CSV table of C-alpha atoms (C1' of nucleotides) in Angstrom, one decimal:
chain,number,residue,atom,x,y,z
A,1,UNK,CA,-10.7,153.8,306.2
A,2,UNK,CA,-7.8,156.5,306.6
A,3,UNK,CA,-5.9,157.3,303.4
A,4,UNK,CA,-2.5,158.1,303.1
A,5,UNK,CA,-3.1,161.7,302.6
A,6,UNK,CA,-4.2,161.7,306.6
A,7,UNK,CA,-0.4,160.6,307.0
A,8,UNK,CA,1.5,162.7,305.0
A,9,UNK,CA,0.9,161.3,300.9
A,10,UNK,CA,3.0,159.4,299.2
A,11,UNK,CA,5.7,161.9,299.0
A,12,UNK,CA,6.5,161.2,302.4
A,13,UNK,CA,6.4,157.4,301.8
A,14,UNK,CA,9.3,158.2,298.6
A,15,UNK,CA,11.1,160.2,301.6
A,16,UNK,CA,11.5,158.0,304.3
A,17,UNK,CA,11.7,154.7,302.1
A,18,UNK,CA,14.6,156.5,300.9
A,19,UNK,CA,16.0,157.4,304.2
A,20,UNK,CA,15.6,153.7,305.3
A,21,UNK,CA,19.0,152.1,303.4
A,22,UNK,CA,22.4,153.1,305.0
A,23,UNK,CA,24.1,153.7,301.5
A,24,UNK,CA,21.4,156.1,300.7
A,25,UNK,CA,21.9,158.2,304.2
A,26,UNK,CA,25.4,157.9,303.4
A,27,UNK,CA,24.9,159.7,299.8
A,28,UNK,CA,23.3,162.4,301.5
A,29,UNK,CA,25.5,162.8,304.2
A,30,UNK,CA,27.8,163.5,301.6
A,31,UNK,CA,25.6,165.6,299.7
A,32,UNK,CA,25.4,168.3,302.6
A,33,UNK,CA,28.9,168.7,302.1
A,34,UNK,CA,28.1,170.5,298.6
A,35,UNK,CA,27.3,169.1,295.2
A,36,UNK,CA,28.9,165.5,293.7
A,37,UNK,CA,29.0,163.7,290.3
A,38,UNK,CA,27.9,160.5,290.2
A,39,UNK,CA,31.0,158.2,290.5
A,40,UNK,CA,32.3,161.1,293.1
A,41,UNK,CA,29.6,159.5,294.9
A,42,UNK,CA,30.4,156.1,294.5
A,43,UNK,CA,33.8,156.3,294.9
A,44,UNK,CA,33.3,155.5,298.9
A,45,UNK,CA,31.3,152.1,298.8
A,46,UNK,CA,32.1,148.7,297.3
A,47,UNK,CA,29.3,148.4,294.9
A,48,UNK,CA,28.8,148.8,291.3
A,49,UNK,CA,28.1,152.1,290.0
A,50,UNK,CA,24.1,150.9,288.3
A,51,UNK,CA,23.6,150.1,291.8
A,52,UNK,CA,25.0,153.8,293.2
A,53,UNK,CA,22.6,155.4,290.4
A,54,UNK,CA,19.7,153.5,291.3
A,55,UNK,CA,20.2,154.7,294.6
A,56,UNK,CA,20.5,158.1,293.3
A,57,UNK,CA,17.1,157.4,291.2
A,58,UNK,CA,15.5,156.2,295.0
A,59,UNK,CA,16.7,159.6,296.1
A,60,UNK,CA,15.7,161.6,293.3
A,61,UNK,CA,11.9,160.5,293.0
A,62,UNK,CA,12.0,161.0,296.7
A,63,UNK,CA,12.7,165.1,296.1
A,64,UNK,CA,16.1,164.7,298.1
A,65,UNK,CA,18.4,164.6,295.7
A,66,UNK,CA,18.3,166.6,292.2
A,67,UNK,CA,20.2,166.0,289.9
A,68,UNK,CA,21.4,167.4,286.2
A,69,UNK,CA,23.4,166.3,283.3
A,70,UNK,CA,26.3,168.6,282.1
A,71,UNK,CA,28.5,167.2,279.2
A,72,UNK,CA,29.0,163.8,280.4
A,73,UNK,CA,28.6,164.2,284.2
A,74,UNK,CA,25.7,164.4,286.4
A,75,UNK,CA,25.8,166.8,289.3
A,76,UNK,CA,24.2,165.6,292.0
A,77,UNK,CA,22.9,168.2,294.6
A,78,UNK,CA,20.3,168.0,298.0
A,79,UNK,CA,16.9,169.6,298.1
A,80,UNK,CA,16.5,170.8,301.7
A,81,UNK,CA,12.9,171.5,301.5
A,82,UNK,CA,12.1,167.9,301.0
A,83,UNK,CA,14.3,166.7,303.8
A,84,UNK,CA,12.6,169.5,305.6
A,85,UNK,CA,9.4,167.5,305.0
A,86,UNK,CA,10.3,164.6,306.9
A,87,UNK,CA,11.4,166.4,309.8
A,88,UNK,CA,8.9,168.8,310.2
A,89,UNK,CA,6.6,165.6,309.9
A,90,UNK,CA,8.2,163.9,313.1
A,91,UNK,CA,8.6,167.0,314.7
A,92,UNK,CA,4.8,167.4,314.4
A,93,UNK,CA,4.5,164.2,316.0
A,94,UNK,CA,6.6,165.0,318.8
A,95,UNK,CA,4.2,168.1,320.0
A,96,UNK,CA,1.2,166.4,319.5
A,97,UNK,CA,3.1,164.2,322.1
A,98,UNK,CA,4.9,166.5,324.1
A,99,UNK,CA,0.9,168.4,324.6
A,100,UNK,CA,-0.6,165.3,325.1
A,101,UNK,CA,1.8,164.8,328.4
A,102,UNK,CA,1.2,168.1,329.4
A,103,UNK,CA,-2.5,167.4,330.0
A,104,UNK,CA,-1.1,164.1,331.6
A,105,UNK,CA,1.0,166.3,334.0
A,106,UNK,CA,-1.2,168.8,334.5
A,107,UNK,CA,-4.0,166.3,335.4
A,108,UNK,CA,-1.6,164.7,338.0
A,109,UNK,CA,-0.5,167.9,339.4
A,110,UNK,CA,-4.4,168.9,340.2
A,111,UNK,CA,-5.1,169.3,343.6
B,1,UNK,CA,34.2,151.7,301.9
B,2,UNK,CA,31.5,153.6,304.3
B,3,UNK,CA,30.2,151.7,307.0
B,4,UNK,CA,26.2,152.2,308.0
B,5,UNK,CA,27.6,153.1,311.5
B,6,UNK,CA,28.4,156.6,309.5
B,7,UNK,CA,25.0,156.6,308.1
B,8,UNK,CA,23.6,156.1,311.3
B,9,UNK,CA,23.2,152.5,312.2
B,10,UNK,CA,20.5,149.9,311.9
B,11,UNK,CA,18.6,151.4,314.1
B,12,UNK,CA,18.0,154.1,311.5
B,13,UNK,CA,16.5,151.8,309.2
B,14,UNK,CA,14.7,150.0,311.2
B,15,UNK,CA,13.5,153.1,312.0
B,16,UNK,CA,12.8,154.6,308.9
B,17,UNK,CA,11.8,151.7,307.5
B,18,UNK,CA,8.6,151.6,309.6
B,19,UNK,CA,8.3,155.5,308.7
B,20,UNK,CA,7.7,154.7,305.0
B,21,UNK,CA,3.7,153.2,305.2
B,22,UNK,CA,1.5,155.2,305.2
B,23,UNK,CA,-0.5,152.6,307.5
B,24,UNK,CA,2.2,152.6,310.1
B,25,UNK,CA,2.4,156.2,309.5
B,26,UNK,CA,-1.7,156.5,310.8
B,27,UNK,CA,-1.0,154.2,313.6
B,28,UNK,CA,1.9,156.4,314.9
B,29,UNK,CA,-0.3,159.6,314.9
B,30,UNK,CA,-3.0,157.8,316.6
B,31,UNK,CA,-0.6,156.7,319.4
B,32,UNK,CA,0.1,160.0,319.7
B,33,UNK,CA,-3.0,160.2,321.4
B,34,UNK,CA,-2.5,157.8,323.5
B,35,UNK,CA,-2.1,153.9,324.1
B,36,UNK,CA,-4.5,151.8,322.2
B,37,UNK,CA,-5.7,148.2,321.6
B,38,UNK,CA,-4.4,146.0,318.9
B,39,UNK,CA,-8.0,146.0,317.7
B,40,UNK,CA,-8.6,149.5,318.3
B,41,UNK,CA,-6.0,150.4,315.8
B,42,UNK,CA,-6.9,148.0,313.6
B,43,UNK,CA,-10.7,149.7,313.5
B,44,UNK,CA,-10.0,152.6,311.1
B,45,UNK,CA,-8.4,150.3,308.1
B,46,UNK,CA,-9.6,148.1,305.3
B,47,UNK,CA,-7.1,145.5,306.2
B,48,UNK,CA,-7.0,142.4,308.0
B,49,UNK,CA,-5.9,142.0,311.4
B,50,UNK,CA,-3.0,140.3,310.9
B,51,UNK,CA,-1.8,142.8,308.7
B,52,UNK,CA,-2.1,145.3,311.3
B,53,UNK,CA,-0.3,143.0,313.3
B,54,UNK,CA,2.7,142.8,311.2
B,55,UNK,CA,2.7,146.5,311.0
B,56,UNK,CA,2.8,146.3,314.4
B,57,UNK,CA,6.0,144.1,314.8
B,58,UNK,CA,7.3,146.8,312.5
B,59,UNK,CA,7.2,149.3,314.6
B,60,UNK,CA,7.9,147.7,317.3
B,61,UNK,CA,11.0,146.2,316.2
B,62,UNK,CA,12.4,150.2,314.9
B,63,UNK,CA,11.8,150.9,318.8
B,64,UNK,CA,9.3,153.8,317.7
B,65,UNK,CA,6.1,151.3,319.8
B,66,UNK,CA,6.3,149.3,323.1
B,67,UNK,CA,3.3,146.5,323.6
B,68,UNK,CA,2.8,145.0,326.3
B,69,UNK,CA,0.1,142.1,327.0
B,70,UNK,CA,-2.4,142.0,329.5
B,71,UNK,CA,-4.7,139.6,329.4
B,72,UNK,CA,-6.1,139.3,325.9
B,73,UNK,CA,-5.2,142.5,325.2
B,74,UNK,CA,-2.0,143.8,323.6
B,75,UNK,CA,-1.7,147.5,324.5
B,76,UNK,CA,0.4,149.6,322.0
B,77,UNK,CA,2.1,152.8,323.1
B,78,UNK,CA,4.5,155.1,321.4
B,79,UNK,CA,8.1,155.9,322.8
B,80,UNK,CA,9.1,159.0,321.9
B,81,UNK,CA,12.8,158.8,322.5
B,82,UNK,CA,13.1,156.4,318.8
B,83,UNK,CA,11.1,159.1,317.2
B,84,UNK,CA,13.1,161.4,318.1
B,85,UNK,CA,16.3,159.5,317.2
B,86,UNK,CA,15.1,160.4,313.0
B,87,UNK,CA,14.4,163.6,314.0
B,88,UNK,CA,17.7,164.4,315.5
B,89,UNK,CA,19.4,162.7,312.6
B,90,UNK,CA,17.6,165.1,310.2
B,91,UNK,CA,18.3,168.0,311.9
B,92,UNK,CA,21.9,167.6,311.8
B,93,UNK,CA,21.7,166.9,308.3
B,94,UNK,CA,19.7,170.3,308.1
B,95,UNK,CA,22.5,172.1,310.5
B,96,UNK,CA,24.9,170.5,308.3
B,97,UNK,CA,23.2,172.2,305.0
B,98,UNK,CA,22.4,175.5,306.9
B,99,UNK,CA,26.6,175.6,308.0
B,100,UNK,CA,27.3,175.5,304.4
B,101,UNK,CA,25.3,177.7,303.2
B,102,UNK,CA,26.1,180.5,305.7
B,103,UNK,CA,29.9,179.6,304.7
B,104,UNK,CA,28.4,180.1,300.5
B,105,UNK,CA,27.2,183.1,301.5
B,106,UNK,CA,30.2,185.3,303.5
B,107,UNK,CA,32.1,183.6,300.7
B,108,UNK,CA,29.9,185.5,298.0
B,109,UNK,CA,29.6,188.7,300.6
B,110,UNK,CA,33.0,189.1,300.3
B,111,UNK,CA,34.8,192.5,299.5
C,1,DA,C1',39.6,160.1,264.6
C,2,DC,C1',40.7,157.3,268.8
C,3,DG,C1',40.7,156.0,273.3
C,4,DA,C1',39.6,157.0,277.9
C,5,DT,C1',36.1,158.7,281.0
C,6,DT,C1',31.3,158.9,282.6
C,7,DG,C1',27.2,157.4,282.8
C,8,DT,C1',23.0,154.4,281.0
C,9,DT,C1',20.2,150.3,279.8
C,10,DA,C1',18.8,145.8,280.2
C,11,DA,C1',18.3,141.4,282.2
C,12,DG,C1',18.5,138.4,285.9
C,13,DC,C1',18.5,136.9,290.7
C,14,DA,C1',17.8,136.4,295.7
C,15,DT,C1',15.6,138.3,299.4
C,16,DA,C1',12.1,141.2,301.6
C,17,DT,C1',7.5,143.4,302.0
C,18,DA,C1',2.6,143.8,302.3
C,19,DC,C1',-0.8,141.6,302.2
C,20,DT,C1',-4.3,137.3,302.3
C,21,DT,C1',-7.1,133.2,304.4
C,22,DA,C1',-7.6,129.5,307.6
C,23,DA,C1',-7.0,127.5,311.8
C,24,DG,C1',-5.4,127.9,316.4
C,25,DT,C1',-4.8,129.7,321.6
C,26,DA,C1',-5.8,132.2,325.6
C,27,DT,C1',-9.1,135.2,328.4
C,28,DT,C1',-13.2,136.8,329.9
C,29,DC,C1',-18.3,136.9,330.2
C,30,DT,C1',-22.7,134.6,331.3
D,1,DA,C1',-19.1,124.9,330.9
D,2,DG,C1',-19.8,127.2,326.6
D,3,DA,C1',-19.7,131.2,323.7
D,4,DA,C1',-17.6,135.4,322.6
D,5,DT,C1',-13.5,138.3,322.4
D,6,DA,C1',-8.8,139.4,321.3
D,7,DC,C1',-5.3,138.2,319.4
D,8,DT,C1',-1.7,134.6,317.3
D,9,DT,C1',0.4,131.4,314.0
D,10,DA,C1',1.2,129.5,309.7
D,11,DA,C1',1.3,129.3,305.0
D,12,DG,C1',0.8,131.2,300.6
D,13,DT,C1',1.2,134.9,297.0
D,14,DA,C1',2.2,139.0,294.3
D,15,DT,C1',5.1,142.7,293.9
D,16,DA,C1',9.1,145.5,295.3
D,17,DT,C1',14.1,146.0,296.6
D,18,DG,C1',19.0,145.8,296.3
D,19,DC,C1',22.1,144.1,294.1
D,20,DT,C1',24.9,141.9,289.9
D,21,DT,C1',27.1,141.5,285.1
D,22,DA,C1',27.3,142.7,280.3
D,23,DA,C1',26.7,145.6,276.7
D,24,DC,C1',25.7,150.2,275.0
D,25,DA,C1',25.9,155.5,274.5
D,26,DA,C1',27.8,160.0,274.8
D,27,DT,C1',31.5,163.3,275.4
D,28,DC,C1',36.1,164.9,276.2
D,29,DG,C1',41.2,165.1,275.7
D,30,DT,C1',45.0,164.4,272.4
DNA sequence: ACGATTGTTAAGCATATACTTAAGTATTCT
DNA sequence: AGAATACTTAAGTATATGCTTAACAATCGT
């Protein structure tokens, strides 16, 4: 049987199941913009703030999102190498594709 | 309050959704190669059929796998323009980072 | 010290996810 | 026709997810 390591692991399962809920894209979104406490964060959406930090808690164990504690607020900030992760992993998928239709075109183009 | 049109739609998670099993994970990679059976994906797993199935409908419903029937046989195939669709959206999140950070550092280069 | 701010913890709830087994349907092969 | 193949459908189950409210800390400004 294949294991999950032949996919990626299970820090790409953390990534993506964390990229798959809106608010959570959202977060980040606003997270490229520069660093944000935690109710900066929820300030935009009309939900409770235990449910904005255990967002924040989906994004953290994920490697997205790091976060620290100063005084009484936590600074939230993005990790690019993990959201590089993702990417890099579709984009790999995308030239095993793209080669793969290569040989289809050149087979079709033989004479 | 933020809308998931801003995070990037439904399709997104549907999308990334599917990304986050490592089983659907396998069966993208091995479309990758090419179209396959129902059964023929099913092969390399210690799981039922039916679960592969359902993994199937998965994928199929984030756009990311076309199936088609022919006979008794379902064939799966990959379409590359959902896959793409997360990629895109994670570059622009990186772009978005990499701005930033090239505005960080003339700020810190500064005379 | 006191009150306001900022976040944390816990408990509960409704729905969704990832499977299972068992029984069915449609095709193809002989 | 009958048996084998390739799914399909249905029903059940255990765990995970996305929220809520209520009560509890910790820290900062005055």
């Amino acid at each position: 049987m294949l294991n999950n390591r032949e996919a990626g692991g299970a820090e790409l399962d953390a990534i993506f199941q964390a990229l798959a809920d809106p608010t959570r894209r959202a977060i980040l979104i606003r997270l490229c913009e520069g660093p944000a406490s935690v109710s900066e964060l929820a300030k935009p959406f009309a939900m409770s703030l235990p449910a904005i930090v255990q967002h924040l808690q989906v994004l953290e164990h994920s490697g997205m999102v790091r976060t620290e504690k100063i005084g009484r607020v936590r600074s939230c900030s993005i990790e690019p190498a993990a959201v590089r992760l993702a990417e890099d992993w579709l984009g790999r998928r995308r030239t095993g594709l793209e080669r793969r239709l290569d040989r289809l075109e050149a087979f079709l183009k033989k004479p």
